[in-house]
Amino acid sequence: KKAAKEPRETFHLQCYGEPLPRFENFVELDPHIRDIFGIPVLRMHVAWGDNERNLIKDAAVQAAEMLEAASMRNIRVHSEVHLPGDANHDVGTARMGNDPKTSVLNQFQQTHDIKNLFVMDGACFNSPGCQNPTLTIMALAVRSCDYLKDAMRKGDL
């Protein structure tokens, strides 16, 4: 009865971490499943490693310590690792770089292999980093569009 009469203010703190880029995590075209247009759909191979599990556990411990230091009470810690794609920025399927052997895109997000194909999204990142990537994606797209416009004027594409 006493607990029912006490005020129930809650505070939720959720931590996010950066997964390491791993060759075991990749995307491929599904050889069996096609969309309504007959195009193969993507098959994702993603799993968290020890680094990600340890990162989340450590973040939970540190979050609890911060809440205790802020005089919070009745702290409950959950350190489950959510499934990939739950609340993150999926990036990294077309790495940007100078070497076609180790990257898909050049600095203008143009594919090394197909001259008139540009991939202007978060695929160029090899890792999501620690902040929302939208503004960086937009800046890269503007730079790529400037390059594309000039290349088209010169007849290079």
Tab-separated table of C-alpha atoms in Angstrom, residues 13-153:
chain	number	residue	atom	x	y	z
A	13	LEU	CA	18.547	6.401	-19.919
A	14	GLN	CA	19.504	4.375	-22.949
A	15	CYS	CA	23.048	4.001	-24.200
A	16	TYR	CA	24.202	3.367	-27.735
A	17	GLY	CA	27.598	2.204	-28.858
A	18	GLU	CA	29.536	1.944	-32.062
A	19	PRO	CA	29.866	-1.556	-33.492
A	20	LEU	CA	33.204	-2.486	-34.956
A	21	PRO	CA	33.315	-3.005	-38.711
A	22	ARG	CA	33.704	-6.748	-39.229
A	23	PHE	CA	34.006	-8.742	-42.429
A	24	GLU	CA	31.573	-11.284	-40.945
A	25	ASN	CA	28.861	-8.609	-41.162
A	26	PHE	CA	27.819	-8.085	-44.762
A	27	VAL	CA	24.914	-7.739	-47.157
A	28	GLU	CA	24.369	-9.860	-50.258
A	29	LEU	CA	21.684	-10.443	-52.849
A	30	ASP	CA	19.415	-13.299	-51.865
A	31	PRO	CA	19.654	-15.987	-54.571
A	32	HIS	CA	16.109	-17.245	-53.902
A	33	ILE	CA	13.875	-14.342	-52.825
A	34	ARG	CA	12.803	-11.594	-55.232
A	35	ASP	CA	10.627	-8.517	-54.775
A	36	ILE	CA	7.435	-7.817	-56.754
A	37	PHE	CA	9.552	-6.491	-59.647
A	38	GLY	CA	11.652	-9.650	-59.828
A	39	ILE	CA	14.734	-8.024	-58.298
A	40	PRO	CA	16.664	-10.039	-55.688
A	41	VAL	CA	16.189	-8.715	-52.154
A	42	LEU	CA	19.002	-8.099	-49.709
A	43	ARG	CA	20.064	-10.755	-47.247
A	44	MET	CA	21.799	-9.307	-44.190
A	45	HIS	CA	24.421	-11.179	-42.210
A	46	VAL	CA	24.874	-9.277	-38.948
A	47	ALA	CA	25.845	-10.385	-35.473
A	48	TRP	CA	27.270	-8.589	-32.472
A	49	GLY	CA	30.684	-9.604	-31.225
A	50	ASP	CA	32.249	-9.620	-27.770
A	51	ASN	CA	33.238	-5.963	-28.168
A	52	GLU	CA	29.624	-4.847	-28.621
A	53	ARG	CA	28.330	-6.994	-25.754
A	54	ASN	CA	31.061	-5.687	-23.418
A	55	LEU	CA	30.449	-2.122	-24.555
A	56	ILE	CA	26.757	-2.309	-23.634
A	57	LYS	CA	27.512	-3.885	-20.236
A	58	ASP	CA	30.080	-1.190	-19.469
A	59	ALA	CA	27.704	1.560	-20.603
A	60	ALA	CA	24.997	0.191	-18.283
A	61	VAL	CA	27.372	0.187	-15.302
A	62	GLN	CA	28.536	3.733	-16.043
A	63	ALA	CA	24.962	4.941	-16.539
A	64	ALA	CA	23.979	3.506	-13.149
A	65	GLU	CA	26.955	5.242	-11.529
A	66	MET	CA	25.940	8.576	-13.082
A	67	LEU	CA	22.356	8.170	-11.927
A	68	GLU	CA	23.511	7.318	-8.399
A	69	ALA	CA	25.757	10.411	-8.401
A	70	ALA	CA	22.679	12.443	-9.378
A	71	SER	CA	20.856	11.093	-6.291
A	72	MET	CA	18.532	8.818	-8.244
A	73	ARG	CA	17.048	5.869	-6.382
A	74	ASN	CA	15.690	2.445	-7.280
A	75	ILE	CA	17.983	2.134	-10.275
A	76	ARG	CA	17.419	-0.907	-12.453
A	77	VAL	CA	20.058	-1.754	-15.024
A	78	HIS	CA	19.374	-3.697	-18.202
A	79	SER	CA	22.280	-4.509	-20.478
A	80	GLU	CA	20.715	-6.659	-23.148
A	81	VAL	CA	22.118	-6.206	-26.622
A	82	HIS	CA	19.266	-5.528	-29.027
A	83	LEU	CA	19.069	-7.096	-32.451
A	84	PRO	CA	20.908	-5.249	-35.211
A	85	GLY	CA	18.584	-2.741	-36.852
A	86	ASP	CA	16.644	-1.990	-33.648
A	87	ALA	CA	17.767	1.606	-33.121
A	88	ASN	CA	20.789	2.441	-35.144
A	89	HIS	CA	22.105	3.923	-38.340
A	90	ASP	CA	22.802	1.100	-40.732
A	91	VAL	CA	25.746	2.126	-42.878
A	92	GLY	CA	28.761	0.636	-44.534
A	93	THR	CA	27.687	-1.554	-47.434
A	94	ALA	CA	29.749	0.382	-50.019
A	95	ARG	CA	32.958	1.591	-48.375
A	96	MET	CA	34.546	4.815	-49.644
A	97	GLY	CA	38.245	4.832	-50.521
A	98	ASN	CA	40.910	5.318	-53.167
A	99	ASP	CA	41.705	1.657	-53.810
A	100	PRO	CA	39.128	-0.344	-55.818
A	101	LYS	CA	40.475	-3.522	-54.200
A	102	THR	CA	39.393	-2.390	-50.721
A	103	SER	CA	36.529	0.013	-51.437
A	104	VAL	CA	33.466	0.361	-53.648
A	105	LEU	CA	33.220	4.163	-53.930
A	106	ASN	CA	35.651	7.006	-54.586
A	107	GLN	CA	35.622	10.315	-52.670
A	108	PHE	CA	32.615	11.507	-54.707
A	109	GLN	CA	30.567	8.381	-53.925
A	110	GLN	CA	31.047	7.211	-57.510
A	111	THR	CA	31.607	3.494	-57.919
A	112	HIS	CA	35.063	2.452	-59.036
A	113	ASP	CA	33.630	-0.083	-61.498
A	114	ILE	CA	30.625	1.702	-63.033
A	115	LYS	CA	31.398	5.244	-64.172
A	116	ASN	CA	27.828	6.597	-64.070
A	117	LEU	CA	26.735	4.972	-60.788
A	118	PHE	CA	26.783	7.104	-57.633
A	119	VAL	CA	25.684	5.864	-54.196
A	120	MET	CA	24.803	8.982	-52.206
A	121	ASP	CA	23.795	7.726	-48.792
A	122	GLY	CA	25.358	6.286	-45.653
A	123	ALA	CA	26.713	3.254	-47.480
A	124	CYS	CA	30.095	4.978	-47.876
A	125	PHE	CA	30.826	4.887	-44.126
A	126	ASN	CA	32.697	1.894	-42.763
A	127	SER	CA	31.312	2.597	-39.289
A	128	PRO	CA	28.322	4.557	-37.948
A	129	GLY	CA	30.335	6.734	-35.564
A	130	CYS	CA	28.787	8.204	-32.454
A	131	GLN	CA	26.338	10.772	-33.809
A	132	ASN	CA	23.476	10.913	-36.258
A	133	PRO	CA	25.019	10.770	-39.751
A	134	THR	CA	22.350	12.707	-41.662
A	135	LEU	CA	24.150	16.055	-41.953
A	136	THR	CA	27.380	14.369	-43.041
A	137	ILE	CA	25.459	12.330	-45.615
A	138	MET	CA	23.878	15.543	-46.907
A	139	ALA	CA	27.260	17.322	-47.119
A	140	LEU	CA	28.792	14.411	-49.014
A	141	ALA	CA	25.803	14.331	-51.379
A	142	VAL	CA	26.188	18.059	-52.123
A	143	ARG	CA	29.895	17.566	-52.866
A	144	SER	CA	29.091	14.566	-55.056
A	145	CYS	CA	26.390	16.504	-56.932
A	146	ASP	CA	28.844	19.347	-57.628
A	147	TYR	CA	31.315	16.826	-59.016
A	148	LEU	CA	28.572	15.083	-61.011
A	149	LYS	CA	27.325	18.380	-62.472
A	150	ASP	CA	30.847	19.375	-63.581
A	151	ALA	CA	31.574	15.912	-64.997
A	152	MET	CA	28.338	15.967	-67.014
A	153	ARG	CA	29.108	19.446	-68.386
